[in-house]
Amino acid sequence: MSAIKRRLEPESNSRNDSSKRRKSDSARGNKVVKPSVSIPEKGKADELADPKKANIVSELYDTKSSKEAHLKQRTVARERKASKPNADSIARAKKIWERLRRKSHVPLEERKTLVDELFSIITGHINDFVFKHDSVRPVQCALKYANAEQRRAIAQELRGQFKTLAQSRYAKFLVAKILAEPDKVVRGWVLSEFEGSVRKLINHPEASWILDDSYRAVASPLQRRRLLREWYGAEFAIFKQSEEQHAKDAKIENEQVDLLQVLEANPEKRKPILSNLHGMINQLIQKKMTAFTMLHDAMLQYSIAVGHPSTSPAAAEFLEMLKPASANTDEQDYESEKDILLNLAFTPSGSRVVARAFAVSNAKDRKVMLRVFKNHIETMACDVNAYSVLLAASETIDDTVMTSKMIFPELLATKTEDIEERCSAICALANHQYGRIPLLWALATASAELPTSLVPPGSSARTLITGVRELRVETSKKEPEKRRAELAQALSEYDGILLKTIQSKAEELVQTAAGCQFITEVLLNIAGENTDAVTAVAVMARGDPNMEDHFSKSPAAGKMLRTLILGGHYDAKQGQIAKAHSDLKFADPFWGAIKEHATAWASGASSFTVVNLLEAEQFASKDEVKAVLKNGKRDLDAAAEKGNKGAQILLQKM
């Protein structure tokens, strides 16, 4: 109504002039008579000559209140909507959806009836539903409650339009729901429609997320290679590969070497392929669309293909793309430029890209990159991919003071004032599958060999760190052992919190393999007063080891005790014990804890702990151990006859 009123009013200049004249008349004492109806300007009045428009205007002017006017507007809107095709079907489908979406309020039998009715409405007319924000929801609801046959029927009806649906603001969610269903045939239909348009879809504001989700979570390794190949240039999108080539690709286990194979087979195309790949990567980075797994895979392939920055200008340029601007620049710009490294760190390919960047960068660039992860260290340490980035930083940065100040405070919860809360947080980290690795890395890598307890053979982290150590030769000047020792010393200087954690949480730590490893590495390598921590672990051995819940029955606990008694890890290459860096005297308090049940220990599952007591150099009570064991020789003989190797060795030593 207000819009029509404005159309009936004269131009603003005329209105202002009339207002001025009325004011001047009032000033002179003349009576001013306000016109009851505004006179429409020339041209506007002609529009009212139409009887229909005139009736609408008159009805609006006759309305007694704003509420009635709004009611009339809603009525007109409903009539307009009802005049559209399939209006009744869409309205009924929406009513059914409104009922079905409250799952807990709908009985099973009623739900089945409503779902059957909903399918009877949408079947054959799905294209009329899927492109509108409200009518697409009933289709999604039908997909949710459908059986496998009905889901495939919906997908069959939409076949040939998945690419268009993915670019729709509302229908893209339907595509995502279809891909979430474990139907390989339907997934193949969707992905086959994406092929040939990958470069367009990855830059589309709506379709890019659907494409990347399907690439990451749905596509097979072979399908991922085919989708990513389109980044190499238009010819890879236009000219499809033969079935023979697809079969060869299917035998490739490592999907990341695909680009190298293409370049090796087509050396004349190296420059245009790398140029196209660089252009696509740079385009998405400039648009701040850096969270895509497909982008991270492309960046890893490009990084490997261009080589080392010292010999390749393309590699140096790629490294510049990763670096954020100085922290002294505008805060908003700096935060947005940090996103690329943060997003990369949490994906398999992205973490390898960042690790390689640490390995090939100079000292200044490494510091800039590490500062990006400030306030995210603990989250990274507990992530299956990101923790390897922290290992790469520890392996390459020569400035160990800066490294320790950036990484250790967050891992050791230094912002928490309460000591008990700090110990609980560190205990939880020590028992975490991945969080314990960055915490113990400087302690457990005393030798050149990578510790299998932290990075098992064949693991992706082991491969990553091995590659980092090869690349850092040209860029890191400090000796690896010196770097490790400085980090271990820095870890020791954090107010002895690791030893305090063992002292207060020993009972909890000895129950898990990760906790036993944490105790072993900390007591062997952390300098400082460790008497209380050693005693706390030793007293855990009290009691009869034959009891069902005694911690000595754990293989990890047995290994921990043997290592602590001997004062270091056994070096298989040297054939001797690699002595600990700290002055550890564990054998004496341990013997005091088990003396009462020494025979049970010697003839039980942890008999080798008693053997190690007799072999420990600093243990002064060996004669007392032998005397106690002689009194229980009958139990030792029985255990030896049953094949207990430790009992057999003890009998020989006696």
XYZ file of C-alpha atoms in Angstrom:
654
model
C 0.000 0.000 0.000
C 2.848 2.382 0.835
C 4.328 1.813 -2.629
C 1.037 2.764 -4.299
C 0.723 5.818 -2.088
C 4.144 6.946 -3.229
C 3.059 6.524 -6.843
C 0.036 8.818 -6.208
C 2.134 11.558 -4.613
C 3.664 14.369 -6.751
C 7.370 14.763 -7.312
C 9.492 15.687 -4.303
C 10.258 19.208 -5.600
C 6.560 20.004 -6.025
C 5.835 18.616 -2.574
C 8.550 20.744 -1.016
C 7.269 23.854 -2.795
C 3.701 23.214 -1.545
C 5.019 22.768 1.983
C 6.860 26.059 1.801
C 3.731 27.859 0.568
C 1.634 26.421 3.431
C 4.229 27.512 5.958
C 4.304 31.044 4.542
C 0.484 31.200 4.604
C 0.460 30.133 8.217
C 3.022 32.794 9.066
C 0.713 35.476 7.585
C -2.267 34.149 9.585
C -4.069 32.740 6.572
C -6.087 29.567 7.022
C -4.421 26.564 5.413
C -6.637 23.830 4.036
C -4.867 20.458 3.527
C -5.980 18.540 0.489
C -7.752 15.291 1.390
C -6.317 13.407 -1.606
C -2.932 13.917 -3.257
C -3.120 14.862 -6.901
C -1.242 12.311 -9.001
C 1.396 13.614 -11.336
C 0.977 13.409 -15.042
C 1.612 9.920 -16.362
C 0.886 8.208 -13.047
C -2.819 8.890 -13.231
C -2.955 7.130 -16.589
C -2.005 3.890 -14.883
C -5.077 4.129 -12.684
C -7.260 4.196 -15.763
C -7.008 0.409 -15.769
C -10.119 -0.797 -13.843
C -8.231 -3.705 -12.182
C -5.504 -1.446 -10.831
C -8.033 1.115 -9.752
C -9.961 -1.560 -7.814
C -6.778 -2.728 -6.045
C -5.928 0.832 -5.047
C -9.436 1.557 -3.852
C -9.516 -1.640 -1.832
C -6.223 -0.765 -0.184
C -7.407 2.754 0.614
C -10.618 1.383 2.036
C -8.729 -0.933 4.432
C -9.421 0.051 7.990
C -6.135 -1.193 9.506
C -2.642 -2.388 8.653
C -3.566 -5.880 9.863
C -6.316 -6.189 7.293
C -3.973 -4.911 4.571
C -1.392 -7.562 5.389
C -4.113 -10.196 5.415
C -5.147 -9.179 1.923
C -1.520 -9.289 0.763
C -1.119 -12.813 2.076
C -4.326 -13.842 0.390
C -3.079 -12.476 -2.926
C 0.232 -14.297 -2.447
C -1.546 -17.585 -1.753
C -3.720 -17.171 -4.820
C -0.668 -16.448 -6.940
C 1.116 -19.541 -5.597
C -1.969 -21.698 -6.112
C -2.108 -20.719 -9.767
C 1.318 -22.278 -10.467
C 1.712 -25.807 -11.917
C 1.578 -28.715 -9.419
C 0.659 -26.295 -6.645
C -1.644 -28.769 -4.916
C 0.898 -31.587 -5.078
C 3.671 -29.399 -3.689
C 1.434 -28.126 -0.904
C 0.408 -31.650 0.095
C 4.014 -32.900 -0.072
C 5.094 -30.086 2.234
C 2.337 -30.958 4.687
C 3.530 -34.576 4.742
C 7.114 -33.445 5.255
C 6.079 -31.202 8.154
C 4.598 -34.272 9.800
C 7.390 -36.735 8.984
C 10.270 -34.530 10.085
C 9.115 -34.905 13.712
C 10.154 -38.525 13.712
C 9.603 -39.225 17.402
C 6.013 -37.948 17.211
C 4.923 -40.162 14.291
C 3.957 -43.816 14.885
C 5.605 -46.343 12.599
C 2.420 -47.339 10.772
C 1.455 -43.731 10.140
C 4.957 -43.007 8.877
C 4.777 -45.843 6.368
C 1.430 -44.580 5.103
C 2.721 -41.000 4.762
C 5.901 -42.118 2.987
C 3.889 -44.153 0.479
C 1.661 -41.155 -0.169
C 4.687 -38.883 -0.544
C 6.229 -41.200 -3.136
C 2.963 -41.336 -5.048
C 3.055 -37.531 -5.251
C 6.687 -36.974 -6.280
C 7.226 -39.948 -8.580
C 7.449 -38.675 -12.134
C 7.461 -35.040 -10.992
C 10.717 -34.764 -9.027
C 12.114 -32.158 -11.412
C 9.253 -29.856 -10.397
C 10.290 -30.143 -6.739
C 14.066 -30.054 -6.554
C 14.932 -26.505 -7.612
C 12.994 -24.640 -4.905
C 14.081 -24.165 -1.331
C 10.814 -25.398 0.205
C 9.669 -28.085 -2.232
C 13.071 -29.846 -2.311
C 12.721 -30.756 1.365
C 9.938 -33.318 0.812
C 12.190 -35.069 -1.726
C 15.018 -35.180 0.805
C 12.577 -36.570 3.359
C 11.442 -39.232 0.900
C 15.065 -40.173 0.287
C 15.637 -40.487 4.023
C 12.834 -43.015 4.575
C 13.120 -44.789 1.219
C 14.389 -48.309 0.688
C 17.255 -49.087 -1.699
C 14.946 -49.578 -4.688
C 13.098 -46.312 -4.093
C 16.374 -44.380 -3.667
C 17.653 -45.676 -6.967
C 14.334 -44.743 -8.617
C 14.730 -41.144 -7.411
C 18.311 -41.042 -8.661
C 17.271 -42.551 -11.991
C 14.687 -39.813 -12.471
C 17.342 -37.151 -11.736
C 19.999 -38.784 -13.885
C 21.532 -36.369 -16.325
C 20.912 -33.355 -14.083
C 23.263 -33.975 -11.163
C 25.733 -31.368 -12.365
C 22.951 -28.758 -12.617
C 21.585 -29.779 -9.217
C 25.024 -29.434 -7.643
C 25.169 -25.824 -8.816
C 21.770 -25.022 -7.307
C 21.654 -23.209 -4.003
C 19.047 -25.594 -2.629
C 19.222 -28.757 -4.710
C 22.903 -29.314 -3.861
C 21.831 -30.743 -0.504
C 19.785 -33.368 -2.306
C 22.880 -34.405 -4.281
C 24.846 -34.627 -1.033
C 22.152 -36.874 0.452
C 22.173 -39.120 -2.610
C 25.966 -39.454 -2.404
C 25.751 -40.296 1.297
C 23.827 -43.479 0.511
C 26.051 -46.578 0.013
C 24.935 -47.275 -3.558
C 27.986 -47.564 -5.804
C 25.887 -47.521 -8.977
C 24.219 -44.204 -8.120
C 27.516 -42.728 -6.961
C 29.005 -43.704 -10.299
C 26.192 -41.877 -12.104
C 26.875 -38.686 -10.148
C 30.661 -38.761 -10.505
C 30.481 -39.559 -14.214
C 28.423 -36.389 -14.734
C 31.034 -34.355 -12.856
C 33.795 -35.624 -15.152
C 34.652 -33.148 -17.867
C 33.493 -30.157 -15.793
C 35.788 -30.360 -12.787
C 37.591 -27.070 -13.500
C 34.253 -25.254 -13.700
C 32.642 -26.939 -10.709
C 35.589 -26.465 -8.326
C 35.323 -22.703 -8.868
C 31.534 -22.626 -8.454
C 30.373 -21.205 -5.082
C 27.781 -23.959 -4.585
C 29.028 -26.951 -6.558
C 32.616 -26.768 -5.292
C 31.708 -28.231 -1.891
C 29.660 -31.046 -3.409
C 32.485 -31.909 -5.807
C 35.101 -31.921 -3.056
C 32.942 -33.960 -0.668
C 32.336 -36.567 -3.341
C 36.051 -36.548 -4.220
C 37.100 -37.026 -0.595
C 34.468 -39.386 0.805
C 32.836 -41.159 -2.146
C 35.222 -41.528 -5.080
C 37.538 -44.515 -5.377
C 41.306 -43.945 -5.853
C 40.857 -44.453 -9.595
C 37.969 -41.954 -9.750
C 39.979 -39.420 -7.737
C 42.846 -39.662 -10.212
C 40.471 -39.163 -13.139
C 38.868 -36.105 -11.527
C 42.187 -34.550 -10.552
C 43.683 -35.103 -14.002
C 41.377 -32.426 -15.366
C 43.443 -29.866 -13.453
C 46.325 -30.652 -15.819
C 44.607 -29.009 -18.782
C 41.546 -28.979 -21.021
C 42.679 -31.965 -23.077
C 42.463 -34.217 -20.005
C 38.824 -33.192 -19.590
C 37.840 -33.479 -23.265
C 39.680 -36.632 -24.324
C 38.771 -39.538 -22.096
C 41.215 -42.344 -21.343
C 40.816 -45.780 -22.813
C 39.592 -48.680 -20.732
C 43.058 -50.230 -21.032
C 44.617 -47.140 -19.440
C 41.957 -47.174 -16.705
C 42.881 -50.771 -15.944
C 46.547 -49.799 -15.626
C 45.647 -46.914 -13.341
C 43.561 -49.199 -11.153
C 46.684 -51.213 -10.314
C 48.495 -48.127 -8.993
C 48.419 -48.209 -5.216
C 50.027 -44.825 -4.572
C 47.670 -42.296 -6.127
C 50.002 -39.358 -5.426
C 52.560 -40.380 -8.076
C 50.015 -39.906 -10.867
C 51.395 -36.553 -12.048
C 54.954 -37.857 -12.160
C 53.802 -40.722 -14.361
C 52.012 -38.346 -16.724
C 55.077 -36.101 -16.979
C 57.356 -39.071 -17.530
C 55.133 -40.395 -20.308
C 54.701 -36.932 -21.898
C 57.888 -34.884 -21.278
C 56.937 -32.397 -24.001
C 53.797 -31.471 -22.035
C 55.591 -30.771 -18.755
C 55.467 -26.980 -19.055
C 51.758 -26.598 -20.005
C 50.658 -29.212 -17.449
C 52.554 -27.555 -14.586
C 51.351 -24.149 -15.764
C 47.703 -25.266 -15.729
C 48.098 -26.913 -12.344
C 49.769 -23.827 -10.885
C 47.028 -21.621 -12.319
C 44.258 -23.687 -10.747
C 46.032 -23.764 -7.371
C 46.700 -20.033 -7.386
C 43.120 -19.277 -8.451
C 41.616 -21.103 -5.475
C 44.153 -19.630 -3.052
C 43.331 -16.109 -4.222
C 39.623 -16.839 -3.705
C 40.381 -18.082 -0.139
C 38.910 -21.488 -1.079
C 41.721 -23.432 0.598
C 39.836 -26.131 2.524
C 39.339 -28.507 -0.422
C 40.970 -31.935 -0.262
C 41.237 -31.895 -4.044
C 43.297 -28.698 -3.824
C 45.598 -30.256 -1.226
C 46.177 -33.322 -3.414
C 46.965 -31.076 -6.373
C 49.370 -29.006 -4.265
C 51.222 -32.115 -3.110
C 51.585 -33.404 -6.662
C 52.819 -30.011 -7.836
C 55.231 -29.682 -4.901
C 56.817 -33.059 -5.651
C 56.968 -32.384 -9.388
C 58.716 -28.975 -9.214
C 61.401 -30.167 -6.790
C 63.605 -28.164 -4.414
C 63.418 -24.329 -4.298
C 67.205 -24.065 -4.486
C 67.183 -25.489 -8.009
C 63.669 -24.688 -9.263
C 62.178 -21.159 -9.587
C 58.707 -22.764 -9.775
C 59.289 -24.436 -6.413
C 60.428 -21.132 -4.888
C 57.312 -19.400 -6.231
C 55.103 -22.174 -4.843
C 56.709 -21.758 -1.433
C 55.890 -18.043 -1.509
C 52.225 -18.915 -2.076
C 52.170 -20.802 1.223
C 53.828 -18.175 3.384
C 51.569 -15.677 5.148
C 52.461 -12.014 5.111
C 54.228 -10.506 8.070
C 52.245 -10.415 11.292
C 52.762 -6.649 11.289
C 50.325 -6.237 8.400
C 46.591 -5.740 8.723
C 45.209 -8.270 11.206
C 42.302 -9.351 8.989
C 44.586 -9.952 6.000
C 47.061 -11.874 8.144
C 44.335 -14.117 9.584
C 42.958 -14.911 6.127
C 46.437 -15.729 4.814
C 47.010 -18.090 7.761
C 44.028 -20.194 6.728
C 45.852 -21.986 3.945
C 48.487 -23.501 6.255
C 45.904 -24.320 8.918
C 43.644 -26.043 6.395
C 46.545 -27.948 4.859
C 47.803 -29.274 8.190
C 44.683 -31.356 8.880
C 44.525 -33.444 5.679
C 46.798 -36.319 4.589
C 48.157 -34.578 1.484
C 48.114 -31.118 3.047
C 50.200 -32.190 6.037
C 52.810 -33.566 3.641
C 52.836 -30.250 1.777
C 53.457 -28.299 4.990
C 56.082 -30.787 6.196
C 57.947 -30.474 2.882
C 57.706 -26.690 3.165
C 59.379 -26.825 6.592
C 62.098 -29.083 5.191
C 63.028 -26.910 2.184
C 62.517 -23.416 3.660
C 65.146 -21.173 5.192
C 65.283 -20.348 8.901
C 63.260 -17.135 8.591
C 60.420 -18.731 6.636
C 60.208 -21.633 9.074
C 59.651 -19.242 11.965
C 56.906 -17.427 10.047
C 55.145 -20.705 9.245
C 55.373 -22.057 12.795
C 53.839 -18.858 14.221
C 50.746 -19.551 12.115
C 49.950 -22.556 14.316
C 50.032 -20.622 17.586
C 46.981 -21.459 19.750
C 46.332 -24.546 17.586
C 49.187 -26.775 18.815
C 47.149 -29.006 21.135
C 44.455 -29.533 18.493
C 47.122 -30.430 15.937
C 48.857 -32.817 18.324
C 45.667 -34.867 18.676
C 44.875 -34.966 14.935
C 45.747 -37.990 12.822
C 47.426 -35.820 10.173
C 48.413 -32.538 11.818
C 50.677 -34.049 14.487
C 53.192 -34.947 11.769
C 53.519 -31.224 10.956
C 54.713 -30.621 14.539
C 57.229 -33.445 14.134
C 58.507 -31.883 10.912
C 58.937 -28.521 12.665
C 60.853 -30.195 15.510
C 63.076 -31.976 12.988
C 63.995 -28.925 10.892
C 63.975 -25.669 12.897
C 67.441 -24.874 14.263
C 66.195 -22.245 16.709
C 65.173 -24.684 19.438
C 64.369 -21.864 21.881
C 61.672 -20.567 19.561
C 60.410 -24.090 18.826
C 60.122 -24.988 22.500
C 58.323 -21.716 23.318
C 55.821 -22.255 20.505
C 55.042 -25.962 20.978
C 55.621 -27.037 24.589
C 53.511 -24.460 26.515
C 50.297 -25.586 24.815
C 51.118 -29.273 25.223
C 51.941 -28.767 28.905
C 48.872 -26.581 29.602
C 50.975 -23.782 31.096
C 48.012 -21.381 31.080
C 46.235 -23.563 33.645
C 47.127 -22.414 37.153
C 45.896 -25.450 39.081
C 48.625 -28.138 39.165
C 46.148 -31.001 39.461
C 44.281 -29.847 36.346
C 47.573 -29.536 34.459
C 48.592 -33.054 35.455
C 45.196 -34.391 34.339
C 45.506 -32.633 30.965
C 49.036 -33.991 30.410
C 47.925 -37.484 31.475
C 45.100 -37.370 28.920
C 47.559 -36.227 26.242
C 50.036 -38.961 27.203
C 47.318 -41.598 26.723
C 46.125 -40.150 23.407
C 46.934 -42.178 20.320
C 48.521 -39.226 18.524
C 48.866 -36.502 21.165
C 51.643 -38.372 22.981
C 53.898 -38.414 19.893
C 54.827 -34.686 19.679
C 55.163 -34.632 23.476
C 57.659 -37.517 23.565
C 59.351 -36.965 20.209
C 62.421 -35.149 21.533
C 62.802 -37.738 24.301
C 62.354 -40.909 22.248
C 64.535 -40.042 19.219
C 67.929 -40.133 20.896
C 69.267 -42.410 18.160
C 69.226 -41.823 14.425
C 66.638 -44.587 14.084
C 63.002 -43.552 14.230
C 61.275 -45.089 17.286
C 58.879 -47.797 16.161
C 56.786 -47.226 19.280
C 55.857 -43.750 18.012
C 55.982 -44.160 14.227
C 55.459 -47.857 13.312
C 57.084 -49.248 10.147
C 54.933 -48.656 7.083
C 53.015 -45.757 8.644
C 52.499 -42.535 6.685
C 54.147 -40.520 9.486
C 57.311 -42.609 9.243
C 57.461 -42.070 5.485
C 56.882 -38.337 5.962
C 59.622 -37.908 8.592
C 62.072 -39.982 6.548
C 61.477 -37.654 3.585
C 61.861 -34.562 5.799
C 65.216 -35.791 7.093
C 66.433 -36.260 3.528
C 65.306 -32.783 2.429
C 66.615 -30.894 5.481
C 70.245 -31.748 4.680
C 70.560 -28.660 2.468
C 68.666 -26.230 4.703
C 69.225 -27.194 8.382
C 72.677 -26.419 9.772
C 72.421 -27.771 13.328
C 73.337 -31.386 14.079
C 70.191 -33.502 14.586
C 71.398 -34.916 17.931
C 72.214 -31.442 19.255
C 68.777 -30.173 18.192
C 67.079 -33.099 19.919
C 69.109 -32.693 23.113
C 68.272 -28.978 23.298
C 64.549 -29.696 22.910
C 64.714 -32.404 25.598
C 66.497 -29.963 27.916
C 63.875 -27.288 27.233
C 61.148 -29.800 28.056
C 62.876 -30.572 31.366
C 62.896 -26.918 32.372
C 59.102 -26.522 32.411
C 58.827 -26.569 36.246
C 59.155 -30.374 36.397
C 55.502 -30.783 35.443
C 56.115 -34.092 33.634
C 57.650 -35.659 36.740
C 54.801 -34.239 38.842
C 52.322 -35.835 36.436
C 53.912 -39.252 36.945
C 53.942 -38.738 40.702
C 50.215 -37.884 40.882
C 48.858 -40.017 38.002
C 51.045 -43.144 38.171
C 48.112 -45.453 38.904
C 46.249 -44.228 35.834
C 49.275 -44.193 33.535
C 50.444 -47.765 34.215
C 47.096 -49.158 33.018
C 47.763 -48.307 29.352
C 50.590 -49.043 26.919
C 50.863 -45.346 25.992
C 51.024 -44.367 29.661
C 53.799 -46.894 30.322
C 55.790 -45.500 27.414
C 55.277 -41.968 28.754
C 56.618 -42.997 32.173
C 59.612 -44.739 30.602
C 60.702 -41.872 28.347
C 60.172 -39.155 30.961
C 62.071 -40.949 33.733
C 64.918 -41.866 31.389
C 65.362 -38.489 29.719
C 63.965 -35.662 31.872
C 66.575 -34.093 34.088
C 65.648 -33.017 37.599
C 64.676 -34.406 40.969
C 62.828 -37.611 40.095
C 62.843 -39.475 43.427
C 59.139 -38.946 44.129
C 58.143 -39.937 40.594
C 60.332 -43.069 40.701
C 58.891 -44.062 44.066
C 55.312 -43.505 42.836
C 55.884 -45.959 39.973
C 57.751 -48.488 42.110
C 55.036 -48.743 44.765
C 52.542 -49.696 42.052
C 54.294 -53.107 42.029
C 53.154 -53.908 45.567
C 50.829 -56.821 46.074
C 50.585 -60.325 44.706
C 51.406 -60.296 40.944
C 49.149 -63.329 40.468
C 46.076 -61.230 41.234
C 43.787 -60.740 38.265
C 43.967 -56.934 38.206
C 47.686 -56.524 38.951
C 49.331 -54.242 36.409
C 52.357 -56.550 35.995
C 50.242 -58.828 33.776
C 50.367 -56.165 31.070
C 53.171 -56.708 28.510
C 53.641 -52.921 28.265
C 54.055 -52.639 32.034
C 56.568 -55.494 32.072
C 58.613 -53.817 29.349
C 58.502 -50.515 31.246
C 59.750 -52.126 34.463
C 62.594 -53.970 32.744
C 63.753 -50.800 30.963
C 63.658 -48.724 34.147
C 65.507 -51.375 36.165
C 68.321 -51.557 33.588
C 68.426 -47.752 33.310
C 67.955 -47.492 29.546
C 66.702 -49.071 26.323
C 68.404 -52.115 24.867
C 70.290 -51.262 21.659
C 70.098 -54.326 19.414
C 72.834 -53.064 17.061
C 75.314 -52.388 19.852
C 74.214 -55.378 21.900
C 74.085 -53.352 25.105
C 71.958 -50.973 27.142
C 71.874 -47.348 25.942
C 72.179 -45.515 29.234
C 69.616 -42.877 30.171
C 70.366 -39.171 30.266
C 69.006 -38.832 33.798
C 70.359 -40.383 36.993
C 67.736 -43.077 37.402
C 67.864 -45.410 40.430
C 64.741 -47.486 40.014
C 65.955 -50.956 41.056
C 66.217 -50.260 44.795
C 62.679 -48.891 45.384
C 61.292 -51.568 43.063
C 62.915 -54.349 45.084
C 61.534 -52.847 48.272
C 58.041 -52.993 46.754
C 58.180 -56.622 45.515
C 60.329 -58.240 48.241
C 57.321 -59.764 49.975
C 56.163 -61.495 46.755
C 59.568 -61.925 45.053
C 59.046 -65.641 44.410
C 55.702 -64.990 42.733
C 57.350 -62.392 40.498
C 60.235 -64.730 39.642
C 57.930 -67.593 38.675
C 55.200 -65.541 37.001
C 54.626 -63.617 33.773
C 57.056 -60.843 34.761
C 59.940 -63.097 35.773
C 62.378 -61.162 33.582
C 62.020 -58.133 35.855
C 63.745 -60.175 38.580
C 66.374 -61.299 36.059
C 67.043 -57.651 35.255
C 67.450 -56.880 38.959
C 70.387 -59.294 39.072
C 71.845 -57.690 35.906
C 71.430 -54.022 36.913
C 74.805 -52.374 37.518
C 73.726 -49.923 40.226
C 71.617 -52.407 42.208
C 73.366 -53.277 45.473
C 71.007 -55.914 46.910
C 71.662 -58.770 44.480
C 72.727 -61.163 47.252
C 69.509 -60.482 49.125
C 67.497 -61.270 45.967
C 69.288 -64.594 45.528
C 68.720 -65.483 49.179
C 64.995 -64.843 48.895
C 64.761 -66.849 45.681
C 66.547 -69.857 47.242
C 63.741 -70.102 49.774
C 61.265 -70.377 46.871
C 63.351 -72.680 44.667
C 60.542 -75.227 44.483
C 58.257 -72.673 42.819
C 61.039 -71.679 40.418
C 61.619 -75.326 39.432
C 57.915 -75.779 38.738
C 57.788 -72.633 36.608
C 60.941 -73.645 34.698
C 59.444 -77.060 33.900
C 56.403 -75.294 32.426
C 58.689 -73.323 30.056
C 59.115 -70.031 31.947
C 62.324 -68.662 30.390
C 62.879 -66.125 33.144
C 62.675 -68.794 35.852
C 65.173 -70.938 33.929
C 67.681 -68.072 33.754
C 67.249 -67.333 37.468
C 68.000 -70.957 38.357
C 71.206 -70.743 36.321
C 72.262 -67.497 38.041
C 71.579 -69.025 41.472
